[in-house]
XYZ file of C-alpha atoms in Angstrom:
140
model
C 26.043 -7.074 41.850
C 27.207 -4.445 44.556
C 25.438 -4.211 48.156
C 25.570 -1.422 50.227
C 25.484 -3.425 53.366
C 28.826 -5.489 53.181
C 31.614 -4.953 55.531
C 33.577 -2.826 53.182
C 30.610 -0.463 52.872
C 29.926 -0.367 56.691
C 33.648 0.577 57.091
C 33.258 3.215 54.682
C 30.239 4.760 56.241
C 31.823 4.898 59.886
C 34.734 6.933 58.287
C 33.872 10.690 58.405
C 33.265 12.841 55.219
C 36.993 14.152 54.257
C 35.462 17.596 53.246
C 33.748 18.007 56.877
C 37.003 16.967 58.490
C 39.171 19.347 56.566
C 36.475 22.205 57.063
C 35.928 21.707 60.804
C 39.724 21.280 61.949
C 40.436 24.956 62.077
C 37.768 25.635 64.634
C 39.178 22.707 67.150
C 42.189 22.374 69.331
C 45.562 21.986 67.532
C 46.270 18.476 67.312
C 42.615 17.353 67.481
C 41.875 14.118 65.539
C 38.039 14.048 64.097
C 36.663 10.502 64.673
C 33.298 11.344 63.214
C 31.440 14.182 61.758
C 27.749 14.975 60.543
C 25.533 17.565 59.774
C 22.414 18.481 61.605
C 19.605 21.089 60.927
C 17.470 22.925 63.610
C 14.179 24.454 63.090
C 11.217 25.361 65.342
C 9.560 21.847 63.972
C 9.927 19.419 61.270
C 7.254 21.243 58.990
C 10.030 23.912 58.195
C 12.021 21.197 56.644
C 8.915 19.917 54.299
C 8.256 23.839 53.336
C 11.697 24.747 52.572
C 11.980 21.552 50.369
C 8.620 22.457 48.531
C 9.175 26.203 48.311
C 12.389 27.189 50.099
C 10.370 30.147 51.905
C 11.408 28.975 55.482
C 15.020 28.370 54.524
C 16.172 31.272 56.526
C 14.818 29.969 59.741
C 16.507 26.737 59.555
C 19.986 26.602 61.529
C 22.876 24.379 60.059
C 25.434 22.615 62.081
C 28.507 20.608 61.488
C 29.474 18.138 64.370
C 32.969 16.965 65.049
C 33.602 14.286 67.286
C 37.038 13.846 68.891
C 38.052 11.375 71.782
C 37.868 14.308 73.964
C 34.856 16.142 73.078
C 31.841 16.857 70.849
C 32.308 20.130 68.903
C 29.068 21.748 67.519
C 29.823 24.418 64.520
C 27.591 27.131 63.242
C 27.477 26.414 59.368
C 26.453 28.544 56.489
C 22.916 27.835 55.099
C 23.871 27.727 51.421
C 26.452 24.989 52.214
C 23.762 22.749 53.604
C 25.833 22.895 56.649
C 29.067 21.498 55.082
C 31.000 24.833 55.717
C 31.420 25.955 59.611
C 32.060 29.255 60.331
C 32.554 29.371 64.109
C 32.272 26.980 67.305
C 28.834 27.184 68.957
C 29.883 25.144 71.822
C 31.388 21.908 73.138
C 29.550 18.914 74.678
C 31.218 16.113 76.951
C 32.547 13.192 74.965
C 30.383 10.711 76.779
C 27.405 12.101 75.542
C 25.115 9.749 73.689
C 23.833 11.102 70.509
C 21.498 8.333 69.363
C 19.761 6.221 68.772
C 19.350 6.813 65.311
C 16.566 5.717 63.075
C 14.322 6.576 60.034
C 15.189 8.868 57.198
C 15.786 11.886 59.530
C 16.726 11.173 63.156
C 16.140 13.749 66.082
C 19.219 14.568 68.221
C 19.922 17.121 71.094
C 23.015 19.390 70.591
C 23.516 22.066 73.117
C 20.000 21.472 74.476
C 18.480 22.123 70.787
C 16.556 19.607 68.940
C 18.261 19.054 65.614
C 17.448 16.621 62.531
C 20.086 14.484 61.062
C 19.849 12.867 57.538
C 20.223 8.878 57.345
C 23.425 9.360 55.438
C 25.108 10.549 58.665
C 23.612 7.871 61.120
C 26.593 5.674 60.748
C 28.618 8.645 62.141
C 26.451 8.835 65.262
C 26.149 4.985 65.903
C 29.981 4.945 65.492
C 30.236 7.714 67.932
C 28.005 6.447 70.551
C 29.910 2.895 70.145
C 33.235 4.613 70.994
C 31.758 6.381 73.911
C 30.663 3.022 75.243
C 26.998 3.039 74.456
C 25.154 0.321 72.643
C 23.407 1.224 69.139
C 20.178 -0.649 69.508
């Protein structure tokens, strides 16, 4: 029986999704190597996600972000709503690489990106933990 917490699986979770890397690369400086990537969502409060999930009525108030992390900087990209954040369309801003993003826990973790509160699903938590480790932070 396969488990999802073995070393091979942990290694796979710490690698960025290839589609995010491919789609984010054109918005970064030439030659940048994306070390981690994840999707985040911003809304006035978490209730917007619940209402969107149940009815779809608040979908247009939610902002989707693709975050690409290199050894030099953290790039925050605005993404299309209908892609769920997986299709960046422009660079919103850059954060210093030595910015701590975590700690993350639970199904949806809160992170601060460019001064805004974002929620990141747990499928991307390993990306954030890996980025924090590379920046010299502990991930406890």
